mmCIF file of C-alpha atoms in Angstrom:
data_model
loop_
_atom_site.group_PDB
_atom_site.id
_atom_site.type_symbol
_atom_site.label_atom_id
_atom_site.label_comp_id
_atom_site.label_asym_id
_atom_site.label_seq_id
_atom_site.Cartn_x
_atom_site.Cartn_y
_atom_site.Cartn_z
ATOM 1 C CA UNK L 1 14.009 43.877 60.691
ATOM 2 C CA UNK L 2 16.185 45.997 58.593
ATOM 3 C CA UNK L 3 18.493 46.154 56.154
ATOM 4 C CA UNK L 4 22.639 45.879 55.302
ATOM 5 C CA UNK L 5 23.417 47.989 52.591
ATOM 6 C CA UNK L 6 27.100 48.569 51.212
ATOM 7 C CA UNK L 7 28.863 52.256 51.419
ATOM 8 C CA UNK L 8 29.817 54.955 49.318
ATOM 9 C CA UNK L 9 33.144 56.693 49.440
ATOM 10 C CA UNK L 10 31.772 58.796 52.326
ATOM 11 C CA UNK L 11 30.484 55.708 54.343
ATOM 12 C CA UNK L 12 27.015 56.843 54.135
ATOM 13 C CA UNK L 13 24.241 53.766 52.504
ATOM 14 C CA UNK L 14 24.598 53.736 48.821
ATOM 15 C CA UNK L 15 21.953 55.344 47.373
ATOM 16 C CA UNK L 16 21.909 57.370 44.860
ATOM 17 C CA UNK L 17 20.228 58.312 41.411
ATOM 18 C CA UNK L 18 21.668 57.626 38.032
ATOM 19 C CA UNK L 19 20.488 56.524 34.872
ATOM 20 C CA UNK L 20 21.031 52.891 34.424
ATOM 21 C CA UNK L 21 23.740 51.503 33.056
ATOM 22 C CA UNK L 22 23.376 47.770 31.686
ATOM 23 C CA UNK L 23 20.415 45.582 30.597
ATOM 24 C CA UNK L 24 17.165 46.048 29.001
ATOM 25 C CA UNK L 25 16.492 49.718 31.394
ATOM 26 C CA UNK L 26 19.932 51.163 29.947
ATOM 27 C CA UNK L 27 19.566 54.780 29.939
ATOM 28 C CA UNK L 28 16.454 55.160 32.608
ATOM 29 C CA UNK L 29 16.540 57.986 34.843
ATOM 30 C CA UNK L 30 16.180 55.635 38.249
ATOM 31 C CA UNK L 31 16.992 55.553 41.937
ATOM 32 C CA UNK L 32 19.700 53.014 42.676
ATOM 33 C CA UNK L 33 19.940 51.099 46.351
ATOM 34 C CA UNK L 34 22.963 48.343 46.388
ATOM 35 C CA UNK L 35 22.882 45.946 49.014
ATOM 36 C CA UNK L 36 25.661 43.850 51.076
ATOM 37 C CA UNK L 37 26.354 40.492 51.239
ATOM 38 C CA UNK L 38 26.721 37.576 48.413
ATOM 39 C CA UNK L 39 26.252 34.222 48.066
ATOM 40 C CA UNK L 40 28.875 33.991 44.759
ATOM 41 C CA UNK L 41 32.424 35.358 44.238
ATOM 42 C CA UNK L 42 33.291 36.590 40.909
ATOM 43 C CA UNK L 43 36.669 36.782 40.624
ATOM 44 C CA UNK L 44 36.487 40.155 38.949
ATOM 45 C CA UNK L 45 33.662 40.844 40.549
ATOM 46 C CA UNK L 46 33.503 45.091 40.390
ATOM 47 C CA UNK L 47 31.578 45.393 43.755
ATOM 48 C CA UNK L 48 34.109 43.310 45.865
ATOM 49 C CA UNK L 49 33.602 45.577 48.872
ATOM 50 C CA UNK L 50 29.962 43.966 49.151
ATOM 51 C CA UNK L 51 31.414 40.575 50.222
ATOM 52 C CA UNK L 52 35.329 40.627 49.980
ATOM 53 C CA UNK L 53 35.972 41.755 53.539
ATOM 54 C CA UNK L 54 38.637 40.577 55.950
ATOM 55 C CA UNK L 55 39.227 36.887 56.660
ATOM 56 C CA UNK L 56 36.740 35.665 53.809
ATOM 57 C CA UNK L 57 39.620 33.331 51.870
ATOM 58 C CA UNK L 58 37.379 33.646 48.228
ATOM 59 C CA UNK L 59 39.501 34.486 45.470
ATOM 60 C CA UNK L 60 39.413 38.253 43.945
ATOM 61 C CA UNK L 61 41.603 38.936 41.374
ATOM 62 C CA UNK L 62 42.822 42.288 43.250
ATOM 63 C CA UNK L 63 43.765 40.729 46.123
ATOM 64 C CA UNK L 64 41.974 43.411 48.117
ATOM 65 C CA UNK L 65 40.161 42.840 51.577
ATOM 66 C CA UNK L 66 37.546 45.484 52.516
ATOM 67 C CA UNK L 67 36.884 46.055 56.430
ATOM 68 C CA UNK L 68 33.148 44.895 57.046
ATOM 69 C CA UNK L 69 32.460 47.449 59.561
ATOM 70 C CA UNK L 70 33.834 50.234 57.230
ATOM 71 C CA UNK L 71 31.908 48.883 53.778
ATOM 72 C CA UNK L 72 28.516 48.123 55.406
ATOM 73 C CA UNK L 73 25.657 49.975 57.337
ATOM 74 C CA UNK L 74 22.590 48.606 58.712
ATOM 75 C CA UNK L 75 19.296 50.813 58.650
ATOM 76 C CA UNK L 76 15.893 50.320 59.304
ATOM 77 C CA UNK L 77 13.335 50.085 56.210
ATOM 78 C CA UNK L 78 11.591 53.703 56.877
ATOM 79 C CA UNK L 79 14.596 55.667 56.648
ATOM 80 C CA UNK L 80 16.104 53.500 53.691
ATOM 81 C CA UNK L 81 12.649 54.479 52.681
ATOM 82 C CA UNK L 82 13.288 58.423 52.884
ATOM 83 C CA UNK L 83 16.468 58.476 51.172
ATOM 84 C CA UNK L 84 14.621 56.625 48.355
ATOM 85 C CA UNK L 85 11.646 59.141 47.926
ATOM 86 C CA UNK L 86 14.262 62.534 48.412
ATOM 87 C CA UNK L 87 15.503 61.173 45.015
ATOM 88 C CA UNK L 88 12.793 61.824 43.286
ATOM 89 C CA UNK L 89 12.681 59.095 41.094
ATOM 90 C CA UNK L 90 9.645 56.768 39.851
ATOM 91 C CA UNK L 91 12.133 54.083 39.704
ATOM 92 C CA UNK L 92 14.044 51.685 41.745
ATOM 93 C CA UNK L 93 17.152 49.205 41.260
ATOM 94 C CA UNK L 94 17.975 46.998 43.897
ATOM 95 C CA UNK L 95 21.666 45.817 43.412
ATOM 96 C CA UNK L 96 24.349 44.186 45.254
ATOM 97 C CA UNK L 97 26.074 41.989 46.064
ATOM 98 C CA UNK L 98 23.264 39.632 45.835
ATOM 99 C CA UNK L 99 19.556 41.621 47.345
ATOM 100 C CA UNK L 100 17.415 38.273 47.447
ATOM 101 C CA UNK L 101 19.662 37.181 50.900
ATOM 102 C CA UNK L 102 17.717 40.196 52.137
ATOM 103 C CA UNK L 103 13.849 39.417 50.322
ATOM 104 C CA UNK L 104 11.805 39.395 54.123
ATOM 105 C CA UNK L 105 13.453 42.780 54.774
ATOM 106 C CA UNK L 106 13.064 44.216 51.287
ATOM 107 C CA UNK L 107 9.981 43.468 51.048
ATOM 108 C CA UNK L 108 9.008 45.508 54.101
ATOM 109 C CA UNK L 109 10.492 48.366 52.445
ATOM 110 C CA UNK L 110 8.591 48.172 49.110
ATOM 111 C CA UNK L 111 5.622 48.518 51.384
ATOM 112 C CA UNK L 112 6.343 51.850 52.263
ATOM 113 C CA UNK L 113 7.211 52.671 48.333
ATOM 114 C CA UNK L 114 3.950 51.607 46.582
ATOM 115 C CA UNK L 115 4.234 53.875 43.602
ATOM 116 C CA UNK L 116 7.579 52.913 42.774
ATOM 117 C CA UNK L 117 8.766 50.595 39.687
ATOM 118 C CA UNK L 118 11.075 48.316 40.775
ATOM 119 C CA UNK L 119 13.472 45.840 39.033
ATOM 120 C CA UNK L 120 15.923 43.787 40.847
ATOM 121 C CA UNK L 121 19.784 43.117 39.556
ATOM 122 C CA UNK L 122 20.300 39.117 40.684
ATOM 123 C CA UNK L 123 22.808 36.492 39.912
ATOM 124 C CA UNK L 124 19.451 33.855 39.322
ATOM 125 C CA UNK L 125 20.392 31.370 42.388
ATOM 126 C CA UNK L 126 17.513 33.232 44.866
ATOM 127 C CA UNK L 127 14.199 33.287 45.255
ATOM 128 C CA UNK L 128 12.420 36.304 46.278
ATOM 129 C CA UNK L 129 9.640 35.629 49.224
ATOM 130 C CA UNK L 130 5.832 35.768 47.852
ATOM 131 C CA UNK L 131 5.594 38.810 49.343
ATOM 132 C CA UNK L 132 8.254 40.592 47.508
ATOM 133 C CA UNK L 133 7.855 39.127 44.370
ATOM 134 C CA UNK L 134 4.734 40.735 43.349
ATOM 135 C CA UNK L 135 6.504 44.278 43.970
ATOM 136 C CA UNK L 136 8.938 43.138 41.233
ATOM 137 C CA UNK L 137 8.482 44.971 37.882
ATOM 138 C CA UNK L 138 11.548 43.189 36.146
ATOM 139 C CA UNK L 139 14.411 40.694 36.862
ATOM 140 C CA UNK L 140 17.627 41.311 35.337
ATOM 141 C CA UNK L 141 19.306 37.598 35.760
ATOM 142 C CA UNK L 142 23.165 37.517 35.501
ATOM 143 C CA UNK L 143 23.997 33.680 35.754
ATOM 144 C CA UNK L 144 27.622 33.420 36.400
ATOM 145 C CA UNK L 145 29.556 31.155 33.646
ATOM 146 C CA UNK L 146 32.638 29.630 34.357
ATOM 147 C CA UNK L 147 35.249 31.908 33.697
ATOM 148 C CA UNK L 148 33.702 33.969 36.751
ATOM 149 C CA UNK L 149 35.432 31.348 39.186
ATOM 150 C CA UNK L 150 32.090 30.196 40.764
ATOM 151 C CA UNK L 151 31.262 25.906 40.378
ATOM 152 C CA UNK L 152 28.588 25.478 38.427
ATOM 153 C CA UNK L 153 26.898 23.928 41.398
ATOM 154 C CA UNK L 154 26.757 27.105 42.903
ATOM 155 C CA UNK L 155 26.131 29.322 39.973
ATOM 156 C CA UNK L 156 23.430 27.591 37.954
ATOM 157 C CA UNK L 157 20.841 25.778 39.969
ATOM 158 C CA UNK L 158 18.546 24.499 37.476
ATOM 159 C CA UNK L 159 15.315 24.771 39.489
ATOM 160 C CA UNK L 160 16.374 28.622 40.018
ATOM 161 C CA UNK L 161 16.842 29.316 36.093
ATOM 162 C CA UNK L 162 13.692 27.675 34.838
ATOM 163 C CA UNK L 163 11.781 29.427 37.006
ATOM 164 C CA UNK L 164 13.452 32.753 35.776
ATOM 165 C CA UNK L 165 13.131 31.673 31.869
ATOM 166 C CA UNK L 166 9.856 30.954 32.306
ATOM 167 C CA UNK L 167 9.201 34.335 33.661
ATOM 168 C CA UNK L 168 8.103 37.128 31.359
ATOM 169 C CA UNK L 169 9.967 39.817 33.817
ATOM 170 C CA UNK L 170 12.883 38.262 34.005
ATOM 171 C CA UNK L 171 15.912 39.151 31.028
ATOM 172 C CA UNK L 172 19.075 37.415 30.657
ATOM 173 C CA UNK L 173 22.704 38.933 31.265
ATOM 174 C CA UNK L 174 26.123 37.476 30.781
ATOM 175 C CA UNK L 175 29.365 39.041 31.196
ATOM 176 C CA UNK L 176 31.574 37.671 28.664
ATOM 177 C CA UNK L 177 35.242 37.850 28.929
ATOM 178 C CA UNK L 178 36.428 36.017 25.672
ATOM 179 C CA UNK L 179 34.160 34.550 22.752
ATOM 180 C CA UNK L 180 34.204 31.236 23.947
ATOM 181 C CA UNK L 181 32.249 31.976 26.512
ATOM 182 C CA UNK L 182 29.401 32.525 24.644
ATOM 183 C CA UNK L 183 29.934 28.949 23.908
ATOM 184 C CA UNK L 184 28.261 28.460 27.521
ATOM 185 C CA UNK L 185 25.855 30.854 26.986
ATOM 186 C CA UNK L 186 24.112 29.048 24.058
ATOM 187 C CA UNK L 187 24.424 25.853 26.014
ATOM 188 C CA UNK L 188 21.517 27.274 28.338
ATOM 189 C CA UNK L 189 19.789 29.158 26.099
ATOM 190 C CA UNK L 190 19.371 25.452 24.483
ATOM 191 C CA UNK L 191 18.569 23.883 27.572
ATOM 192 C CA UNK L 192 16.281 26.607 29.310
ATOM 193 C CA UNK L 193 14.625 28.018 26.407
ATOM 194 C CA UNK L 194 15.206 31.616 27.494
ATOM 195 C CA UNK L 195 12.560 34.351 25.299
ATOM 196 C CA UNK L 196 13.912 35.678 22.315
ATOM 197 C CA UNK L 197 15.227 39.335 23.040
ATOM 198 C CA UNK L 198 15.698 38.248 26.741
ATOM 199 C CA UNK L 199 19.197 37.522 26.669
ATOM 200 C CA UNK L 200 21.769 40.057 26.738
ATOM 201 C CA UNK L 201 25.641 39.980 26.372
ATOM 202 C CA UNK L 202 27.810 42.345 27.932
ATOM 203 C CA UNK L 203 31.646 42.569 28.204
ATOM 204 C CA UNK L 204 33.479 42.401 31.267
ATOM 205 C CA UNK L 205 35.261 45.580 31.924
ATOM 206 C CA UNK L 206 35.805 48.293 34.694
ATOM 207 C CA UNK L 207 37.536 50.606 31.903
ATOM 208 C CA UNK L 208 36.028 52.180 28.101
ATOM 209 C CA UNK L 209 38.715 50.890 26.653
ATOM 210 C CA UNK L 210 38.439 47.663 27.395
ATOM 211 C CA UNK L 211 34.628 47.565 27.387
ATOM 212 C CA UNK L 212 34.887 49.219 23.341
ATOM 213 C CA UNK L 213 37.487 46.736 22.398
ATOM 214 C CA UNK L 214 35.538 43.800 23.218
ATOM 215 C CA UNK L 215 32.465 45.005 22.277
ATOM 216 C CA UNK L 216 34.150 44.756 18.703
ATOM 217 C CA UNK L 217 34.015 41.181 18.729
ATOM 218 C CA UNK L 218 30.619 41.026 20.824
ATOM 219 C CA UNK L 219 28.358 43.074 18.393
ATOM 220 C CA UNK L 220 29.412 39.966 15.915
ATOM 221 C CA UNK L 221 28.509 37.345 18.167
ATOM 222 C CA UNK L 222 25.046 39.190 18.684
ATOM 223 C CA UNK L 223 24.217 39.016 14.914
ATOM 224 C CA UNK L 224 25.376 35.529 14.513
ATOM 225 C CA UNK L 225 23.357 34.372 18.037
ATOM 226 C CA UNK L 226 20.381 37.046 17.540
ATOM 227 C CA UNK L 227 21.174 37.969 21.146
ATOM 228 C CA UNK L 228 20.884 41.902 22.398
ATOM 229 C CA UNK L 229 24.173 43.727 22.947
ATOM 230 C CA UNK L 230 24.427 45.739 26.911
ATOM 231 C CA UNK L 231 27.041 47.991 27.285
ATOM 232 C CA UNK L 232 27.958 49.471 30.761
ATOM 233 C CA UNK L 233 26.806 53.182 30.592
ATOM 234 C CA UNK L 234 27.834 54.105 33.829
ATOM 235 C CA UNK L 235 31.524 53.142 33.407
ATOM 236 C CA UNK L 236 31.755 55.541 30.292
ATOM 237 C CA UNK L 237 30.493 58.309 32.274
ATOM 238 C CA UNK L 238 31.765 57.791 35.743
ATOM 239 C CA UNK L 239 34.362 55.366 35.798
ATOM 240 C CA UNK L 240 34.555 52.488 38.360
ATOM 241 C CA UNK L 241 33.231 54.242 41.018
ATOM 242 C CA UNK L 242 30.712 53.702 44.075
ATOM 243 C CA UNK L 243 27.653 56.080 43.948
ATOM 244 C CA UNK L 244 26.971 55.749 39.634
#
């Protein structure tokens, strides 16, 4: 067993520390470990060279193909394991892509990290395996709404998402494009019953400026809606770039 993890700009496995940039953790000195492979397609998706690669016909709105063999590298679970520990960190975020295709393999891994906190980034249509789920410190559940191109049939399984909002470590987070999407995001909230303070909107954005400018109208729609505000830390401080 082992696992396919996406690439930095040097081709090596993407791992790296970093404070965190979205969700409830924002600001958390942490180890980060992003993962290859999804099940969904965001159309502005900012990880496209996890699943975007040659001959997959899924809409991006860049256009852009990435070569599989150039984007993803497979390693076994001890030396993913190494890299982890050299970081020095007493925390771990598993991204992607989407990292439940890979729970049998990930949890293998968390074996050999025992005293690490882990929380897992997810778009909420997975299910970890039993054996991975009790490593799991924290879910951070991005359901994808409408706007992000994906059919609601594939995006919002209902079994999935009341199993996550009945699930004290799971929070909420929806990238929101234009205020009627939050429109959508009330919608669940009403029929799921998500936790108060467990629901999160962020603004979609790979630049400040756009991130600040809708943020404008967000922080509104947060007092109106009582829901917490995420901003996107890393984008601020490094850009949209692989490795932050």
């Amino acid at each position: 067993m082992s696992l396919v993890l996406a690439t930095d700009d040097t081709g090596g496995p993407e791992i790296f520390a970093s404070v965190q940039g979205e969700g409830p953790s924002m600001g958390m000195p942490v180890a980060f470990m992003r993962l290859s492979r999804c099940n969904l397609a965001c159309v502005w998706c900012d990880t496209a060279y996890t699943w975007h690669f040659e001959g997959d016909n899924r809409p991006h709105r860049s256009g852009e193909f990435f070569d599989r063999k150039a984007n993803q590298v497979t390693l076994e679970e001890a030396e993913v394991a190494e890299r982890i520990l050299a970081l020095g960190q007493n925390r771990l975020v598993i991204s992607g892509g989407e990292p439940l295709l890979q729970a049998p393999a990930l949890a293998k891994l968390l074996d050999l990290l025992p005293d690490i906190s882990v929380e897992v980034e997810t778009n909420g249509t997975t299910k970890a395996t039993t054996a991975l789920d009790i490593r799991i410190d924290q879910f951070n559940v991005s359901p994808k709404l409408a706007h992000s191109g994906n059919p609601a049939d594939l995006a919002l399984i209902p079994e999935r998402l009341d199993a996550y909002a009945t699930d004290p470590r799971a929070f909420f987070k929806f990238v929101i494009a234009e205020p009627s999407d939050v429109d959508e995001v009330l919608s669940l909230r009403d029929r799921y019953r998500f936790r108060p303070g467990h629901v999160f909107l962020m603004p979609e954005g790979t630049d400040s400026e756009t991130l600040r400018t809708r943020e404008k109208w967000l922080t509104d729609l947060c007092l109106k809606h009582g829901f917490r505000m995420s901003d996107r830390l890393h984008i601020h401080l490094f850009g949209d770039t692989r490795g932050t």
